[in-house]
Amino acid sequence: MNKNIVVIEGDGIGPEVTRQSIKILNAIADQFNHEFNYHYCLMGADAIDKTGNPLPDETIEACLNSDAILFGAIGHPKYDNDPTAKVRPEQGLLKLRKSLQLFANIRPVTTYPSLHHLSPLKTKNIEDVDFIIYRELTGGIYFGKKETSVDGNSAMDDCTYTKDEIERISHLAFKQAQQRRKKLTLVDKANVLETSRLWRKVVKEISSQYPDVALDFLFVDNAAMQIILNPKQFDVILTENMFGDIISDEASVISGSLGLLPSASVGSGSALFEPIHGSYPQAAGKDIANPLGSILSSAMMLDHFGLHKEAQLLRLAVNWTLENGFVTKDIDPVNFYFTSTIGELISDFVSNKIPVDVNKENIELRKSTII
Ligand code: IPM
Ligand code: MG
């Protein structure tokens, strides 16, 4: 298979984690006779520094013409702490989502037995947690009319949804539920918001086309609580843009490390794959960031291409590193391995270069010598 992939390394730790994914995608390509061509583009603070624009037109153009986009991270503290900044890195990502009509953000939340001790939740509550969030990504309050009054004393952000916007993501979420445990939970605030009442009405109508899927509803405040109290109850969660932003960050800590979770943003054309962690500027350039979020996002990209065997192998390799303690500093602050070492190990695993009886001593040599 021949695929054209736009690579946006982005800000902070984006470049170093994305580099591991590319190393591993190349190993997959060699192993399975595929050809992946990469086209590097700018977005975010990096793009502002180099061009003055968080999303240069060439990036949009290249993305529109690609088969998929692999993205690192976005954001820089110099903009976060300056509410007067006119240009912000995040504007790049929002504009890209809109330009490519990436209307569904998909975030799987899974847990790994070897990381249970890192979760803020009790082990008995997180065993077998496995759910997936479908967050609407190109509508709602994020993209509504924004205004600040002339005197600067009031401001507004409009929240609007149309039936079409709700329908297209709902179909994806119902189809996903059919492939899984056949349960879909719509998270909204229908006791207060008009837009939420529209979501309920439209989703209820659509549900008749998916009679095998059990549909239920939760108000977002209750959902936030249930995700902590009993995350096992969820299978597929469907929600609007802002609620999805908040509950997906909340859900992401269940697994024990934010560094591990992947995401896909899909629409009708090219799809974008990115780890859910941010740019983590304090770690940039230190080779300590966890590359698994990016690597698992690459696995989602392979699935998107229909390369399921390849994606499965990548997930197997990730499990193998976790089970053998080949992990980065966020997971084991004392006996940790570097970002690039994890990338090499997974790439070697994919290329069948790791003997069944792994010689840990050789791997130990690549461990941090800080302690
Ligand atoms: C996310 C991020 C973005 C969002 C920011 C960077 C604009 O938090 O992808 O969840 O709010 O959508
Ligand atoms: Mg977010």
XYZ file of C-alpha atoms and ligand atoms in Angstrom:
384
model
C 0.000 0.000 0.000
C 1.228 3.488 -0.840
C 0.202 6.361 1.452
C 1.032 10.046 1.627
C 1.260 11.245 5.201
C 1.594 14.865 6.285
C 3.734 15.104 9.418
C 3.255 18.115 11.685
C 5.731 17.799 14.527
C 4.418 20.961 16.214
C 5.568 22.322 19.555
C 7.372 21.209 22.714
C 7.810 17.439 22.833
C 5.873 17.060 19.547
C 8.983 16.599 17.367
C 10.683 13.976 19.541
C 7.622 11.774 20.052
C 6.603 12.045 16.393
C 10.099 10.979 15.347
C 9.610 7.667 17.179
C 6.356 7.075 15.320
C 8.058 7.671 11.979
C 10.853 5.252 12.886
C 8.243 2.608 13.702
C 6.048 3.326 10.667
C 9.153 2.817 8.525
C 9.752 -0.527 10.220
C 6.110 -1.482 9.525
C 6.470 -0.396 5.885
C 9.608 -2.560 5.461
C 8.056 -5.533 7.161
C 4.772 -5.490 5.229
C 5.929 -4.014 1.894
C 4.168 -0.681 2.123
C 5.390 2.723 1.073
C 4.737 5.657 3.370
C 5.786 9.061 2.007
C 6.120 11.907 4.483
C 5.589 15.576 3.838
C 6.649 17.800 6.763
C 4.502 20.892 7.480
C 4.272 23.653 10.083
C 1.553 24.476 12.602
C 1.324 26.049 16.072
C 3.916 28.120 17.928
C 6.604 26.654 15.683
C 4.754 28.012 12.637
C 4.219 31.423 14.273
C 7.953 31.666 14.993
C 8.891 30.743 11.433
C 6.109 32.385 9.397
C 4.014 34.591 11.704
C 0.996 32.366 10.982
C -0.126 29.425 13.202
C -1.440 27.596 10.132
C 0.247 28.519 6.847
C -1.825 27.944 3.698
C 0.720 25.395 2.433
C -0.058 23.230 5.474
C -3.800 23.266 4.763
C -3.157 22.508 1.100
C -0.817 19.606 1.876
C -3.264 18.168 4.444
C -6.172 18.347 2.004
C -4.100 16.362 -0.498
C -2.853 13.748 1.970
C -4.116 10.334 3.029
C -3.567 11.132 6.708
C -1.914 13.577 9.062
C 0.322 12.652 11.957
C 0.487 15.482 14.445
C 2.703 15.937 17.547
C 1.544 18.633 19.973
C 0.571 22.279 20.119
C 1.099 25.153 22.561
C 3.756 27.302 24.171
C 3.743 28.962 27.629
C 4.589 32.362 26.165
C 1.069 32.485 24.677
C -0.752 30.756 27.554
C 0.189 33.499 29.978
C -0.641 36.375 27.662
C -4.409 36.964 27.301
C -3.730 39.882 24.926
C -1.852 37.776 22.335
C -3.595 38.268 18.971
C -2.100 35.182 17.380
C -2.170 31.871 19.298
C -0.806 28.447 18.390
C -4.175 26.770 19.149
C -5.850 28.861 16.416
C -3.852 26.775 13.955
C -5.328 23.504 15.158
C -8.890 24.864 15.309
C -8.607 26.218 11.776
C -7.197 22.942 10.511
C -10.095 21.002 12.087
C -12.553 23.321 10.376
C -10.737 23.410 7.012
C -10.581 19.611 6.833
C -14.051 19.184 8.390
C -12.653 16.859 11.042
C -15.985 16.625 12.783
C -15.377 13.647 15.066
C -12.625 13.334 17.634
C -12.223 9.763 18.807
C -10.457 8.997 22.070
C -10.214 5.426 23.324
C -9.647 5.012 27.065
C -8.042 1.702 27.999
C -6.090 0.606 31.038
C -2.990 -1.575 31.316
C -2.532 -3.931 34.282
C 1.146 -2.943 34.633
C 0.107 0.700 35.138
C -2.780 0.226 37.544
C -0.696 1.451 40.473
C -0.274 4.833 38.750
C -3.988 5.518 38.371
C -5.568 7.984 40.776
C -8.449 5.477 41.010
C -8.536 2.215 42.969
C -7.423 -0.824 40.975
C -10.745 -2.615 41.507
C -12.509 0.290 39.776
C -10.285 0.412 36.724
C -9.747 -3.249 35.868
C -11.180 -3.862 32.391
C -12.102 -0.227 31.795
C -12.455 0.122 28.051
C -14.505 2.898 26.555
C -14.274 5.340 23.708
C -15.301 8.982 23.509
C -16.795 10.474 20.340
C -16.446 14.239 20.683
C -17.989 16.582 18.096
C -15.111 18.756 16.925
C -16.177 21.446 14.479
C -19.260 23.007 16.055
C -20.656 24.324 19.316
C -19.224 27.062 21.469
C -15.736 26.648 19.998
C -16.868 27.944 16.624
C -19.834 30.181 17.506
C -19.884 33.947 17.200
C -17.466 35.594 19.641
C -17.682 39.174 20.793
C -16.313 41.515 23.409
C -18.201 44.757 24.029
C -16.552 48.058 23.098
C -16.031 48.983 26.756
C -14.474 45.559 27.349
C -16.836 44.794 30.222
C -18.800 41.975 28.635
C -18.059 39.126 26.268
C -19.977 36.308 24.626
C -19.417 32.960 22.913
C -22.391 31.569 21.015
C -23.178 27.854 21.050
C -25.016 26.596 17.962
C -25.624 23.114 16.564
C -27.469 21.958 13.485
C -29.257 18.647 12.983
C -26.748 17.675 10.274
C -23.779 18.277 12.530
C -25.303 16.046 15.203
C -26.358 13.332 12.769
C -23.023 12.740 11.062
C -21.060 12.077 14.255
C -23.940 10.135 15.821
C -23.898 7.617 12.981
C -20.172 7.042 13.507
C -20.692 6.577 17.245
C -23.605 4.136 16.793
C -21.596 2.116 14.250
C -18.675 1.953 16.666
C -21.026 0.790 19.458
C -22.280 -2.007 17.177
C -18.687 -3.262 16.889
C -18.226 -3.158 20.647
C -20.468 -3.822 23.669
C -23.479 -2.145 22.015
C -24.027 0.644 24.496
C -24.046 4.353 23.702
C -24.269 7.155 26.266
C -25.107 10.657 25.127
C -23.590 13.230 27.481
C -25.342 16.613 27.473
C -26.949 19.254 29.643
C -30.504 18.907 28.359
C -31.969 20.174 31.629
C -30.520 23.625 30.830
C -29.334 23.996 27.236
C -31.397 24.253 24.070
C -28.554 22.779 21.989
C -28.491 19.740 24.300
C -32.221 19.223 23.817
C -31.625 19.183 20.061
C -28.839 16.603 20.541
C -31.220 14.355 22.539
C -33.991 14.629 19.972
C -31.734 13.891 16.984
C -29.840 11.071 18.675
C -33.095 9.438 19.820
C -34.427 9.560 16.243
C -31.262 8.026 14.833
C -31.231 5.281 17.454
C -34.159 3.552 15.713
C -31.713 2.674 12.897
C -29.500 0.881 15.432
C -31.950 -1.268 17.428
C -29.143 -3.494 18.732
C -27.484 -0.546 20.524
C -28.756 0.422 23.997
C -28.917 4.207 24.251
C -28.837 6.135 27.494
C -28.369 9.766 28.524
C -26.334 11.473 31.222
C -26.059 15.115 32.174
C -22.455 16.224 31.862
C -22.017 17.006 35.563
C -23.203 13.523 36.473
C -21.074 12.003 33.699
C -17.984 13.715 35.128
C -18.761 12.046 38.456
C -19.569 8.613 36.977
C -16.289 8.534 35.028
C -14.484 8.618 38.376
C -16.915 6.469 40.393
C -17.543 3.672 37.916
C -15.775 4.044 34.552
C -16.481 0.389 33.688
C -20.115 1.237 32.934
C -19.199 3.060 29.711
C -18.786 1.654 26.227
C -19.215 4.527 23.719
C -19.726 8.095 24.941
C -21.061 10.641 22.460
C -20.943 14.337 23.236
C -20.604 17.869 21.918
C -17.371 19.816 21.511
C -16.839 21.560 24.847
C -18.156 18.757 27.079
C -16.008 16.327 25.117
C -12.919 18.447 25.642
C -13.428 18.399 29.390
C -14.489 14.809 30.000
C -11.860 13.381 27.669
C -9.081 15.002 29.705
C -10.733 13.720 32.861
C -11.000 10.210 31.429
C -7.424 10.273 30.192
C -5.912 10.116 33.662
C -7.685 6.866 34.528
C -5.067 4.789 32.735
C -2.283 6.139 34.932
C -0.374 8.147 32.363
C -1.596 10.895 30.105
C 1.382 10.098 27.896
C -0.201 6.921 26.635
C -3.446 7.932 25.044
C -3.958 8.324 21.300
C -6.670 10.066 19.330
C -8.046 10.321 15.840
C -9.963 13.206 14.307
C -11.965 12.110 11.314
C -14.218 13.706 8.727
C -15.080 12.895 5.177
C -11.539 13.292 3.811
C -8.073 12.995 5.279
C -7.972 12.173 9.007
C -5.618 13.467 11.689
C -3.913 11.393 14.378
C -2.368 12.847 17.515
C -1.524 11.904 21.084
C -3.864 13.579 23.518
C -1.079 14.973 25.695
C -0.024 18.582 25.255
C 3.331 20.062 24.274
C 4.870 19.549 27.770
C 7.449 22.323 27.226
C 9.411 21.518 30.404
C 10.435 18.192 28.873
C 11.112 19.393 25.315
C 14.429 18.231 23.898
C 15.273 16.062 26.934
C 14.399 12.691 25.399
C 12.211 11.822 28.401
C 8.662 12.249 27.061
C 6.461 9.202 26.618
C 6.192 8.419 22.883
C 3.432 5.806 23.320
C 0.581 8.304 22.801
C 2.024 9.145 19.389
C 2.871 5.535 18.584
C -0.650 4.363 19.466
C -2.030 7.234 17.355
C -0.012 5.772 14.465
C -1.704 2.451 15.187
C -5.078 4.198 14.845
C -3.838 5.631 11.537
C -2.920 2.134 10.313
C -6.403 0.909 11.279
C -7.853 3.856 9.365
C -5.907 2.689 6.284
C -7.437 -0.769 6.784
C -4.035 -2.146 7.859
C -5.393 -3.976 10.902
C -2.667 -6.642 11.140
C -0.025 -3.925 11.191
C -1.922 -1.906 13.819
C -2.303 -5.014 15.965
C 1.428 -5.691 15.790
C 2.138 -2.157 16.940
C -0.202 -2.551 19.910
C 1.416 -5.865 20.756
C 4.820 -4.151 20.717
C 3.555 -1.388 23.019
C 2.173 -3.981 25.467
C 5.472 -5.825 25.354
C 7.417 -2.694 26.400
C 4.986 -1.970 29.246
C 5.002 -5.522 30.547
C 8.787 -5.670 30.547
C 9.243 -2.341 32.293
C 10.704 -0.605 29.238
C 8.987 2.659 30.108
C 9.646 6.391 30.230
C 10.063 8.614 33.265
C 6.358 9.410 33.681
C 5.770 5.728 34.395
C 8.935 4.853 36.294
C 10.758 7.952 37.587
C 13.746 5.875 38.789
C 14.406 3.070 36.306
C 13.343 4.784 33.130
C 14.308 4.545 29.477
C 14.640 7.393 27.022
C 12.018 8.390 24.473
C 14.305 7.349 21.625
C 15.108 3.986 23.255
C 11.422 3.111 23.499
C 11.085 4.052 19.814
C 14.028 1.794 18.910
C 12.718 -1.111 20.974
C 9.294 -0.972 19.380
C 10.809 -0.616 15.935
C 13.056 -3.657 16.631
C 10.067 -5.618 17.916
C 8.126 -4.839 14.743
C 11.128 -5.899 12.644
C 11.438 -9.201 14.540
C 14.809 -8.188 15.894
C 13.944 -8.881 19.520
C 14.685 -12.512 20.411
C 11.937 -14.352 22.298
C 14.386 -14.719 25.144
C 15.197 -11.030 25.349
C 18.676 -10.152 26.560
C 17.788 -7.530 29.101
C 21.425 -6.601 29.638
C 21.715 -5.122 26.177
C 18.580 -3.137 26.744
C 19.733 -2.072 30.227
C 22.696 -0.335 28.580
C 20.279 2.040 26.926
C 18.660 2.942 30.208
C 19.029 6.295 31.921
C 22.237 6.552 33.959
C 20.953 9.463 36.005
C 20.587 7.313 39.121
C -7.784 19.223 22.642
C -7.169 20.525 23.057
C -7.647 21.624 22.104
C -9.147 21.740 22.269
C -6.939 22.969 22.264
C -5.453 22.839 22.114
C -7.487 24.002 21.334
O -7.454 20.818 24.382
O -7.540 18.774 21.507
O -8.524 18.642 23.442
O -9.623 22.423 23.194
O -9.867 21.150 21.483
Mg -8.500 19.312 25.409
